[in-house]
Amino acid sequence: MATASTHASTHARPSRRTVTRTVAWTVPVVAASAAVPAYAASCTPLTGASFASWSGTVSNGGLDYVQTYTPPSGASAAPITMRIAASYTGFVKAGSEGGNGPSLYDVYDPVGGTGKPGLGLIQSVTRRMDRPAPGRNARGAYTFSFSKPVSNLVLTFTDIDQTAGDFRDRAELDGSWTEVARGSGVSGAGTQTSPWAGGAAYSDSSSGAGNVTVRFAGPLTSFTLTYWNAETSWSGVDRNQAVFVTDVSFDYQPC
């Protein structure tokens, strides 16, 4: 999708057509064993962990996003961290094409007709408009990694769509996963040879036509989403494109 914003979190978002944007310590062995946390002693699997909101931190020059899930009080479980690391190949960059548009990990609320907030994966082609479009030779790779192995990982990517002369979203997912649901406007298998593609321009906030929900049975610690623009000619508008991540849930062994 195309998008622009000057805010990290946006509500009532306008249409795509109107926007551009340890501490080390030592103790006696006996004392250390007596202080073992409850979760280390019981190690009961935690189910149904989720990121209901996006309140993480951005680092590494804006390329990394980190968010920690903290179990509810009494769950006897250690926290778990999810990191997204962005890298780019060819004529593409993080965030918007112009200097006043959105940043890579801007949050929008709601997304994809879910009524929930989504974390943006926002990028733009940078090659001159009078040169041939780069296609997959200009792509972003977003590697999601977890500090502990997770199972039953379910997440939704929203707003896979297209606008002629601007962007044609293509998305590929590695690893072993199954497709749980997809919007009516999405085609393809989510692989390099058959990437997900959108058939039209959808409302990024209210339409689920560009959504795909997947499940990784796991256990796993990482996977990568590859994202690129398949448009072959430019109309002169910005070439911002974005998909959003929402509804992330998983199970994990807390120790």
mmCIF file of N, CA and C in Angstrom, residues 93-212:
data_model
loop_
_atom_site.group_PDB
_atom_site.id
_atom_site.type_symbol
_atom_site.label_atom_id
_atom_site.label_comp_id
_atom_site.label_asym_id
_atom_site.label_seq_id
_atom_site.Cartn_x
_atom_site.Cartn_y
_atom_site.Cartn_z
ATOM 1 N N LYS A 93 14.481 1.651 0.275
ATOM 2 C CA LYS A 93 14.916 2.102 1.591
ATOM 3 C C LYS A 93 13.778 2.024 2.596
ATOM 4 N N ALA A 94 14.136 2.117 3.869
ATOM 5 C CA ALA A 94 13.149 2.127 4.938
ATOM 6 C C ALA A 94 12.354 3.427 4.920
ATOM 7 N N GLY A 95 11.063 3.328 5.244
ATOM 8 C CA GLY A 95 10.234 4.517 5.350
ATOM 9 C C GLY A 95 9.815 5.080 4.010
ATOM 10 N N SER A 96 9.401 6.340 4.035
ATOM 11 C CA SER A 96 8.828 6.965 2.852
ATOM 12 C C SER A 96 9.885 7.499 1.900
ATOM 13 N N GLU A 97 9.466 7.727 0.667
ATOM 14 C CA GLU A 97 10.376 8.248 -0.353
ATOM 15 C C GLU A 97 10.795 9.677 -0.035
ATOM 16 N N GLY A 98 9.846 10.481 0.434
ATOM 17 C CA GLY A 98 10.144 11.858 0.808
ATOM 18 C C GLY A 98 10.556 11.970 2.264
ATOM 19 N N GLY A 99 11.064 13.121 2.628
ATOM 20 C CA GLY A 99 11.541 13.308 3.988
ATOM 21 C C GLY A 99 10.456 13.538 5.013
ATOM 22 N N ASN A 100 9.231 13.839 4.574
ATOM 23 C CA ASN A 100 8.167 14.173 5.515
ATOM 24 C C ASN A 100 7.129 13.074 5.675
ATOM 25 N N GLY A 101 7.384 11.919 5.103
ATOM 26 C CA GLY A 101 6.420 10.829 5.178
ATOM 27 C C GLY A 101 6.630 9.947 6.384
ATOM 28 N N PRO A 102 5.995 8.796 6.387
ATOM 29 C CA PRO A 102 6.053 7.900 7.545
ATOM 30 C C PRO A 102 7.399 7.210 7.690
ATOM 31 N N SER A 103 7.672 6.769 8.899
ATOM 32 C CA SER A 103 8.862 5.979 9.190
ATOM 33 C C SER A 103 8.549 4.503 9.037
ATOM 34 N N LEU A 104 9.593 3.703 8.999
ATOM 35 C CA LEU A 104 9.460 2.265 8.765
ATOM 36 C C LEU A 104 8.441 1.605 9.679
ATOM 37 N N TYR A 105 8.574 1.807 10.992
ATOM 38 C CA TYR A 105 7.751 1.073 11.950
ATOM 39 C C TYR A 105 6.623 1.914 12.542
ATOM 40 N N ASP A 106 6.072 2.843 11.794
ATOM 41 C CA ASP A 106 4.933 3.597 12.303
ATOM 42 C C ASP A 106 3.757 2.663 12.577
ATOM 43 N N VAL A 107 2.981 3.011 13.588
ATOM 44 C CA VAL A 107 1.818 2.214 13.983
ATOM 45 C C VAL A 107 0.550 2.913 13.512
ATOM 46 N N TYR A 108 -0.352 2.155 12.902
ATOM 47 C CA TYR A 108 -1.645 2.686 12.483
ATOM 48 C C TYR A 108 -2.763 1.909 13.164
ATOM 49 N N ASP A 109 -3.851 2.603 13.465
ATOM 50 C CA ASP A 109 -4.941 2.001 14.216
ATOM 51 C C ASP A 109 -6.273 2.555 13.726
ATOM 52 N N PRO A 110 -7.142 1.712 13.145
ATOM 53 C CA PRO A 110 -6.997 0.258 12.969
ATOM 54 C C PRO A 110 -6.389 -0.069 11.615
ATOM 55 N N VAL A 111 -6.164 -1.377 11.380
ATOM 56 C CA VAL A 111 -5.672 -1.828 10.079
ATOM 57 C C VAL A 111 -6.482 -3.025 9.593
ATOM 58 N N GLY A 112 -6.625 -3.123 8.277
ATOM 59 C CA GLY A 112 -7.191 -4.300 7.635
ATOM 60 C C GLY A 112 -8.567 -4.715 8.099
ATOM 61 N N GLY A 113 -9.373 -3.769 8.572
ATOM 62 C CA GLY A 113 -10.710 -4.114 9.024
ATOM 63 C C GLY A 113 -10.739 -4.951 10.279
ATOM 64 N N THR A 114 -9.624 -5.037 10.981
ATOM 65 C CA THR A 114 -9.552 -5.857 12.197
ATOM 66 C C THR A 114 -10.017 -5.105 13.433
ATOM 67 N N GLY A 115 -10.053 -3.789 13.355
ATOM 68 C CA GLY A 115 -10.359 -2.988 14.525
ATOM 69 C C GLY A 115 -9.201 -2.906 15.495
ATOM 70 N N LYS A 116 -8.026 -3.362 15.080
ATOM 71 C CA LYS A 116 -6.853 -3.410 15.950
ATOM 72 C C LYS A 116 -5.683 -2.660 15.318
ATOM 73 N N PRO A 117 -4.715 -2.254 16.141
ATOM 74 C CA PRO A 117 -3.554 -1.550 15.593
ATOM 75 C C PRO A 117 -2.620 -2.486 14.846
ATOM 76 N N GLY A 118 -1.883 -1.932 13.909
ATOM 77 C CA GLY A 118 -0.910 -2.709 13.143
ATOM 78 C C GLY A 118 0.427 -2.004 13.105
ATOM 79 N N LEU A 119 1.483 -2.789 13.136
ATOM 80 C CA LEU A 119 2.840 -2.260 13.029
ATOM 81 C C LEU A 119 3.225 -2.190 11.562
ATOM 82 N N GLY A 120 3.606 -1.018 11.094
ATOM 83 C CA GLY A 120 3.945 -0.851 9.695
ATOM 84 C C GLY A 120 5.289 -1.443 9.321
ATOM 85 N N LEU A 121 5.347 -1.993 8.121
ATOM 86 C CA LEU A 121 6.599 -2.320 7.446
ATOM 87 C C LEU A 121 6.571 -1.456 6.191
ATOM 88 N N ILE A 122 7.114 -0.248 6.301
ATOM 89 C CA ILE A 122 6.948 0.795 5.295
ATOM 90 C C ILE A 122 8.273 1.022 4.568
ATOM 91 N N GLN A 123 8.234 0.995 3.253
ATOM 92 C CA GLN A 123 9.448 1.141 2.450
ATOM 93 C C GLN A 123 9.126 1.865 1.159
ATOM 94 N N SER A 124 10.170 2.224 0.417
ATOM 95 C CA SER A 124 9.967 2.929 -0.842
ATOM 96 C C SER A 124 11.090 2.631 -1.818
ATOM 97 N N VAL A 125 10.734 2.495 -3.089
ATOM 98 C CA VAL A 125 11.721 2.388 -4.167
ATOM 99 C C VAL A 125 12.446 3.729 -4.290
ATOM 100 N N THR A 126 13.747 3.682 -4.544
ATOM 101 C CA THR A 126 14.533 4.914 -4.650
ATOM 102 C C THR A 126 15.124 5.157 -6.035
ATOM 103 N N ARG A 127 14.987 4.218 -6.945
ATOM 104 C CA ARG A 127 15.575 4.415 -8.272
ATOM 105 C C ARG A 127 14.848 5.534 -9.011
ATOM 106 N N ARG A 128 15.598 6.295 -9.806
ATOM 107 C CA ARG A 128 15.004 7.386 -10.563
ATOM 108 C C ARG A 128 13.830 6.898 -11.399
ATOM 109 N N MET A 129 12.801 7.746 -11.489
ATOM 110 C CA MET A 129 11.591 7.344 -12.186
ATOM 111 C C MET A 129 11.787 7.189 -13.683
ATOM 112 N N ASP A 130 12.854 7.793 -14.235
ATOM 113 C CA ASP A 130 13.092 7.656 -15.673
ATOM 114 C C ASP A 130 13.939 6.440 -16.009
ATOM 115 N N ARG A 131 14.245 5.632 -15.002
ATOM 116 C CA ARG A 131 14.992 4.392 -15.210
ATOM 117 C C ARG A 131 14.038 3.203 -15.097
ATOM 118 N N PRO A 132 14.415 2.046 -15.656
ATOM 119 C CA PRO A 132 13.540 0.875 -15.555
ATOM 120 C C PRO A 132 13.245 0.522 -14.096
ATOM 121 N N ALA A 133 12.015 0.116 -13.848
ATOM 122 C CA ALA A 133 11.626 -0.276 -12.489
ATOM 123 C C ALA A 133 12.425 -1.503 -12.059
ATOM 124 N N PRO A 134 12.905 -1.539 -10.823
ATOM 125 C CA PRO A 134 13.801 -2.620 -10.400
ATOM 126 C C PRO A 134 13.125 -3.932 -10.059
ATOM 127 N N GLY A 135 11.815 -3.933 -9.800
ATOM 128 C CA GLY A 135 11.139 -5.175 -9.429
ATOM 129 C C GLY A 135 11.734 -5.796 -8.178
ATOM 130 N N ARG A 136 11.883 -7.127 -8.185
ATOM 131 C CA ARG A 136 12.367 -7.832 -6.997
ATOM 132 C C ARG A 136 13.834 -7.535 -6.698
ATOM 133 N N ASN A 137 14.555 -6.949 -7.632
ATOM 134 C CA ASN A 137 15.945 -6.581 -7.357
ATOM 135 C C ASN A 137 16.046 -5.483 -6.300
ATOM 136 N N ALA A 138 14.928 -4.832 -6.006
ATOM 137 C CA ALA A 138 14.860 -3.858 -4.911
ATOM 138 C C ALA A 138 13.839 -4.384 -3.913
ATOM 139 N N ARG A 139 14.313 -4.896 -2.799
ATOM 140 C CA ARG A 139 13.399 -5.551 -1.858
ATOM 141 C C ARG A 139 13.835 -5.334 -0.413
ATOM 142 N N GLY A 140 12.847 -5.387 0.462
ATOM 143 C CA GLY A 140 13.115 -5.347 1.892
ATOM 144 C C GLY A 140 12.954 -6.732 2.477
ATOM 145 N N ALA A 141 13.801 -7.061 3.451
ATOM 146 C CA ALA A 141 13.702 -8.336 4.170
ATOM 147 C C ALA A 141 13.520 -8.014 5.645
ATOM 148 N N TYR A 142 12.455 -8.546 6.228
ATOM 149 C CA TYR A 142 12.115 -8.264 7.619
ATOM 150 C C TYR A 142 12.172 -9.572 8.398
ATOM 151 N N THR A 143 13.229 -9.712 9.206
ATOM 152 C CA THR A 143 13.442 -10.942 9.963
ATOM 153 C C THR A 143 12.888 -10.787 11.368
ATOM 154 N N PHE A 144 11.906 -11.619 11.689
ATOM 155 C CA PHE A 144 11.286 -11.658 13.012
ATOM 156 C C PHE A 144 12.012 -12.733 13.818
ATOM 157 N N SER A 145 12.508 -12.398 14.990
ATOM 158 C CA SER A 145 13.180 -13.390 15.828
ATOM 159 C C SER A 145 12.679 -13.278 17.263
ATOM 160 N N PHE A 146 12.667 -14.415 17.953
ATOM 161 C CA PHE A 146 12.176 -14.490 19.325
ATOM 162 C C PHE A 146 13.295 -14.951 20.244
ATOM 163 N N SER A 147 13.295 -14.431 21.459
ATOM 164 C CA SER A 147 14.359 -14.758 22.409
ATOM 165 C C SER A 147 14.229 -16.166 22.962
ATOM 166 N N LYS A 148 13.076 -16.784 22.789
ATOM 167 C CA LYS A 148 12.850 -18.182 23.145
ATOM 168 C C LYS A 148 12.061 -18.827 22.012
ATOM 169 N N PRO A 149 12.181 -20.142 21.817
ATOM 170 C CA PRO A 149 11.386 -20.800 20.778
ATOM 171 C C PRO A 149 9.888 -20.627 21.038
ATOM 172 N N VAL A 150 9.142 -20.373 19.989
ATOM 173 C CA VAL A 150 7.691 -20.236 20.092
ATOM 174 C C VAL A 150 7.006 -21.307 19.251
ATOM 175 N N SER A 151 5.790 -21.628 19.636
ATOM 176 C CA SER A 151 4.963 -22.587 18.895
ATOM 177 C C SER A 151 3.592 -21.966 18.664
ATOM 178 N N ASN A 152 2.858 -22.538 17.723
ATOM 179 C CA ASN A 152 1.512 -22.051 17.432
ATOM 180 C C ASN A 152 1.518 -20.534 17.222
ATOM 181 N N LEU A 153 2.479 -20.075 16.441
ATOM 182 C CA LEU A 153 2.598 -18.643 16.149
ATOM 183 C C LEU A 153 1.613 -18.266 15.042
ATOM 184 N N VAL A 154 0.710 -17.355 15.349
ATOM 185 C CA VAL A 154 -0.289 -16.893 14.385
ATOM 186 C C VAL A 154 -0.160 -15.379 14.242
ATOM 187 N N LEU A 155 -0.141 -14.899 13.023
ATOM 188 C CA LEU A 155 -0.100 -13.457 12.799
ATOM 189 C C LEU A 155 -0.750 -13.118 11.469
ATOM 190 N N THR A 156 -1.169 -11.864 11.349
ATOM 191 C CA THR A 156 -1.850 -11.402 10.146
ATOM 192 C C THR A 156 -1.072 -10.263 9.506
ATOM 193 N N PHE A 157 -0.895 -10.362 8.189
ATOM 194 C CA PHE A 157 -0.342 -9.267 7.401
ATOM 195 C C PHE A 157 -1.511 -8.610 6.675
ATOM 196 N N THR A 158 -1.636 -7.300 6.784
ATOM 197 C CA THR A 158 -2.770 -6.613 6.171
ATOM 198 C C THR A 158 -2.320 -5.663 5.061
ATOM 199 N N ASP A 159 -3.288 -5.323 4.222
ATOM 200 C CA ASP A 159 -3.131 -4.308 3.182
ATOM 201 C C ASP A 159 -2.155 -4.682 2.078
ATOM 202 N N ILE A 160 -2.205 -5.921 1.641
ATOM 203 C CA ILE A 160 -1.464 -6.338 0.447
ATOM 204 C C ILE A 160 -2.312 -5.927 -0.751
ATOM 205 N N ASP A 161 -1.899 -4.892 -1.474
ATOM 206 C CA ASP A 161 -2.739 -4.375 -2.555
ATOM 207 C C ASP A 161 -1.901 -3.669 -3.605
ATOM 208 N N GLN A 162 -2.537 -2.847 -4.442
ATOM 209 C CA GLN A 162 -1.801 -2.189 -5.521
ATOM 210 C C GLN A 162 -2.519 -0.938 -5.986
ATOM 211 N N THR A 163 -1.750 -0.009 -6.536
ATOM 212 C CA THR A 163 -2.271 1.172 -7.213
ATOM 213 C C THR A 163 -1.404 1.406 -8.447
ATOM 214 N N ALA A 164 -2.000 1.434 -9.612
ATOM 215 C CA ALA A 164 -1.253 1.558 -10.861
ATOM 216 C C ALA A 164 -0.382 2.810 -10.864
ATOM 217 N N GLY A 165 0.845 2.660 -11.344
ATOM 218 C CA GLY A 165 1.773 3.766 -11.430
ATOM 219 C C GLY A 165 2.459 4.102 -10.124
ATOM 220 N N ASP A 166 2.145 3.366 -9.079
ATOM 221 C CA ASP A 166 2.668 3.670 -7.744
ATOM 222 C C ASP A 166 3.319 2.440 -7.115
ATOM 223 N N PHE A 167 2.523 1.422 -6.858
ATOM 224 C CA PHE A 167 3.063 0.213 -6.227
ATOM 225 C C PHE A 167 2.175 -0.980 -6.551
ATOM 226 N N ARG A 168 2.805 -2.134 -6.591
ATOM 227 C CA ARG A 168 2.106 -3.412 -6.676
ATOM 228 C C ARG A 168 2.779 -4.315 -5.651
ATOM 229 N N ASP A 169 2.135 -4.470 -4.503
ATOM 230 C CA ASP A 169 2.733 -5.225 -3.400
ATOM 231 C C ASP A 169 2.984 -6.678 -3.771
ATOM 232 N N ARG A 170 4.177 -7.164 -3.400
ATOM 233 C CA ARG A 170 4.508 -8.581 -3.489
ATOM 234 C C ARG A 170 5.159 -8.969 -2.166
ATOM 235 N N ALA A 171 4.708 -10.084 -1.581
ATOM 236 C CA ALA A 171 5.216 -10.507 -0.275
ATOM 237 C C ALA A 171 5.467 -12.002 -0.268
ATOM 238 N N GLU A 172 6.603 -12.382 0.329
ATOM 239 C CA GLU A 172 7.019 -13.786 0.402
ATOM 240 C C GLU A 172 7.392 -14.112 1.843
ATOM 241 N N LEU A 173 7.060 -15.302 2.282
ATOM 242 C CA LEU A 173 7.336 -15.717 3.653
ATOM 243 C C LEU A 173 8.116 -17.018 3.634
ATOM 244 N N ASP A 174 9.249 -17.072 4.355
ATOM 245 C CA ASP A 174 10.015 -18.311 4.388
ATOM 246 C C ASP A 174 9.564 -19.187 5.547
ATOM 247 N N GLY A 175 10.208 -20.327 5.713
ATOM 248 C CA GLY A 175 9.885 -21.221 6.817
ATOM 249 C C GLY A 175 8.720 -22.150 6.510
ATOM 250 N N SER A 176 8.298 -22.882 7.544
ATOM 251 C CA SER A 176 7.208 -23.853 7.422
ATOM 252 C C SER A 176 5.963 -23.300 8.099
ATOM 253 N N TRP A 177 4.955 -22.972 7.304
ATOM 254 C CA TRP A 177 3.743 -22.362 7.825
ATOM 255 C C TRP A 177 2.543 -22.789 6.993
ATOM 256 N N THR A 178 1.365 -22.527 7.520
ATOM 257 C CA THR A 178 0.128 -22.788 6.788
ATOM 258 C C THR A 178 -0.691 -21.507 6.748
ATOM 259 N N GLU A 179 -1.427 -21.341 5.680
ATOM 260 C CA GLU A 179 -2.291 -20.177 5.543
ATOM 261 C C GLU A 179 -3.625 -20.465 6.220
ATOM 262 N N VAL A 180 -3.986 -19.638 7.179
ATOM 263 C CA VAL A 180 -5.222 -19.823 7.939
ATOM 264 C C VAL A 180 -6.395 -19.135 7.255
ATOM 265 N N ALA A 181 -6.149 -17.939 6.738
ATOM 266 C CA ALA A 181 -7.213 -17.177 6.080
ATOM 267 C C ALA A 181 -6.580 -16.159 5.146
ATOM 268 N N ARG A 182 -7.332 -15.762 4.129
ATOM 269 C CA ARG A 182 -6.864 -14.702 3.240
ATOM 270 C C ARG A 182 -8.041 -13.872 2.776
ATOM 271 N N GLY A 183 -7.764 -12.605 2.478
ATOM 272 C CA GLY A 183 -8.786 -11.725 1.958
ATOM 273 C C GLY A 183 -9.117 -12.041 0.514
ATOM 274 N N SER A 184 -10.262 -11.571 0.079
ATOM 275 C CA SER A 184 -10.752 -11.873 -1.263
ATOM 276 C C SER A 184 -9.884 -11.279 -2.363
ATOM 277 N N GLY A 185 -9.068 -10.279 -2.041
ATOM 278 C CA GLY A 185 -8.264 -9.630 -3.070
ATOM 279 C C GLY A 185 -6.843 -10.117 -3.187
ATOM 280 N N VAL A 186 -6.471 -11.131 -2.412
ATOM 281 C CA VAL A 186 -5.088 -11.607 -2.413
ATOM 282 C C VAL A 186 -4.947 -12.859 -3.260
ATOM 283 N N SER A 187 -3.934 -12.885 -4.118
ATOM 284 C CA SER A 187 -3.607 -14.076 -4.907
ATOM 285 C C SER A 187 -2.182 -14.495 -4.582
ATOM 286 N N GLY A 188 -1.770 -15.644 -5.106
ATOM 287 C CA GLY A 188 -0.420 -16.130 -4.873
ATOM 288 C C GLY A 188 -0.327 -17.026 -3.661
ATOM 289 N N ALA A 189 0.844 -17.657 -3.516
ATOM 290 C CA ALA A 189 1.052 -18.656 -2.467
ATOM 291 C C ALA A 189 1.975 -18.175 -1.357
ATOM 292 N N GLY A 190 2.434 -16.926 -1.422
ATOM 293 C CA GLY A 190 3.306 -16.403 -0.382
ATOM 294 C C GLY A 190 4.734 -16.908 -0.456
ATOM 295 N N THR A 191 5.148 -17.381 -1.633
ATOM 296 C CA THR A 191 6.503 -17.905 -1.835
ATOM 297 C C THR A 191 7.248 -17.030 -2.840
ATOM 298 N N GLN A 192 8.547 -17.274 -3.017
ATOM 299 C CA GLN A 192 9.313 -16.482 -3.972
ATOM 300 C C GLN A 192 8.819 -16.694 -5.396
ATOM 301 N N THR A 193 8.465 -17.916 -5.733
ATOM 302 C CA THR A 193 7.990 -18.197 -7.088
ATOM 303 C C THR A 193 6.550 -17.765 -7.303
ATOM 304 N N SER A 194 5.791 -17.624 -6.217
ATOM 305 C CA SER A 194 4.398 -17.192 -6.307
ATOM 306 C C SER A 194 4.060 -16.307 -5.107
ATOM 307 N N PRO A 195 4.567 -15.068 -5.112
ATOM 308 C CA PRO A 195 4.350 -14.201 -3.951
ATOM 309 C C PRO A 195 2.895 -13.769 -3.820
ATOM 310 N N TRP A 196 2.506 -13.419 -2.601
ATOM 311 C CA TRP A 196 1.191 -12.824 -2.408
ATOM 312 C C TRP A 196 1.122 -11.507 -3.174
ATOM 313 N N ALA A 197 -0.014 -11.243 -3.786
ATOM 314 C CA ALA A 197 -0.219 -10.011 -4.533
ATOM 315 C C ALA A 197 -1.646 -9.537 -4.313
ATOM 316 N N GLY A 198 -1.835 -8.232 -4.335
ATOM 317 C CA GLY A 198 -3.170 -7.671 -4.197
ATOM 318 C C GLY A 198 -3.742 -7.314 -5.549
ATOM 319 N N GLY A 199 -5.059 -7.392 -5.681
ATOM 320 C CA GLY A 199 -5.688 -7.173 -6.971
ATOM 321 C C GLY A 199 -6.183 -5.768 -7.215
ATOM 322 N N ALA A 200 -6.234 -4.929 -6.181
ATOM 323 C CA ALA A 200 -6.762 -3.576 -6.328
ATOM 324 C C ALA A 200 -6.274 -2.737 -5.157
ATOM 325 N N ALA A 201 -6.753 -1.497 -5.093
ATOM 326 C CA ALA A 201 -6.421 -0.629 -3.961
ATOM 327 C C ALA A 201 -7.505 -0.783 -2.908
ATOM 328 N N TYR A 202 -7.132 -1.192 -1.727
ATOM 329 C CA TYR A 202 -8.087 -1.407 -0.646
ATOM 330 C C TYR A 202 -7.888 -0.372 0.448
ATOM 331 N N SER A 203 -8.935 -0.119 1.196
ATOM 332 C CA SER A 203 -8.807 0.760 2.351
ATOM 333 C C SER A 203 -7.965 0.069 3.405
ATOM 334 N N ASP A 204 -6.843 0.680 3.748
ATOM 335 C CA ASP A 204 -5.941 0.051 4.701
ATOM 336 C C ASP A 204 -6.530 -0.050 6.098
ATOM 337 N N SER A 205 -7.501 0.790 6.432
ATOM 338 C CA SER A 205 -8.062 0.756 7.779
ATOM 339 C C SER A 205 -9.296 -0.127 7.902
ATOM 340 N N SER A 206 -10.145 -0.159 6.885
ATOM 341 C CA SER A 206 -11.437 -0.829 7.036
ATOM 342 C C SER A 206 -11.634 -2.081 6.195
ATOM 343 N N SER A 207 -10.781 -2.339 5.216
ATOM 344 C CA SER A 207 -10.976 -3.496 4.341
ATOM 345 C C SER A 207 -10.049 -4.645 4.705
ATOM 346 N N GLY A 208 -10.623 -5.854 4.737
ATOM 347 C CA GLY A 208 -9.828 -7.052 4.963
ATOM 348 C C GLY A 208 -9.463 -7.762 3.680
ATOM 349 N N ALA A 209 -9.749 -7.147 2.522
ATOM 350 C CA ALA A 209 -9.510 -7.805 1.235
ATOM 351 C C ALA A 209 -8.039 -8.096 0.999
ATOM 352 N N GLY A 210 -7.147 -7.303 1.595
ATOM 353 C CA GLY A 210 -5.716 -7.495 1.385
ATOM 354 C C GLY A 210 -5.011 -8.202 2.522
ATOM 355 N N ASN A 211 -5.767 -8.915 3.351
ATOM 356 C CA ASN A 211 -5.181 -9.571 4.531
ATOM 357 C C ASN A 211 -4.815 -11.025 4.277
ATOM 358 N N VAL A 212 -3.761 -11.488 4.966
ATOM 359 C CA VAL A 212 -3.400 -12.904 4.997
ATOM 360 C C VAL A 212 -3.028 -13.261 6.431
#
